[in-house]
Amino acid sequence: MNKDKNNKTRCTKNNYQLTAEQVAGIVGCSVSYVKKIRSGAVNMESKLAKKVLSVDTIAESGKSLLIQEIEKLVKLPA
């Protein structure tokens, strides 16, 4: 059985902290537009694309900060 490794999927490779639906609700655009931005199918220089990318960046950095604060509060045994 030979699997074709060149099959393209519609899902993005990155693991985003927020779903496309959540980002679309925050930014005020459609879910499909968020998915297109994340896959790189649209111009990344537009105002809306920059907003979507900013929300994704803030969500990722917020998660990192939250993990750091939890580690400070709870000293996990090594």
Steps between C-alpha positions, in 0.01 A plus 500: 500500500652822384373823648529815299686748719423788267136523604416852610276562793298805590606512862791716602809342650526735798319436821326826582381582851169639377273342243421677175149563632632672813744718304230592248273609785773714656616664176160526334552303182390166359636166614606413146704820477689411820574157355622656175728736690644216708567293189659794319244514219435875533706817520660519846546878474131590529369655822272206572777246445725690738225499763456123467874439525519732802225309681681172431828645628341642816326170573827308466700741716218509755516123533875512555463767770227300670720191511786703649274642771366156587853366529586784739197430719527123499850366548483166327735230630766401251 
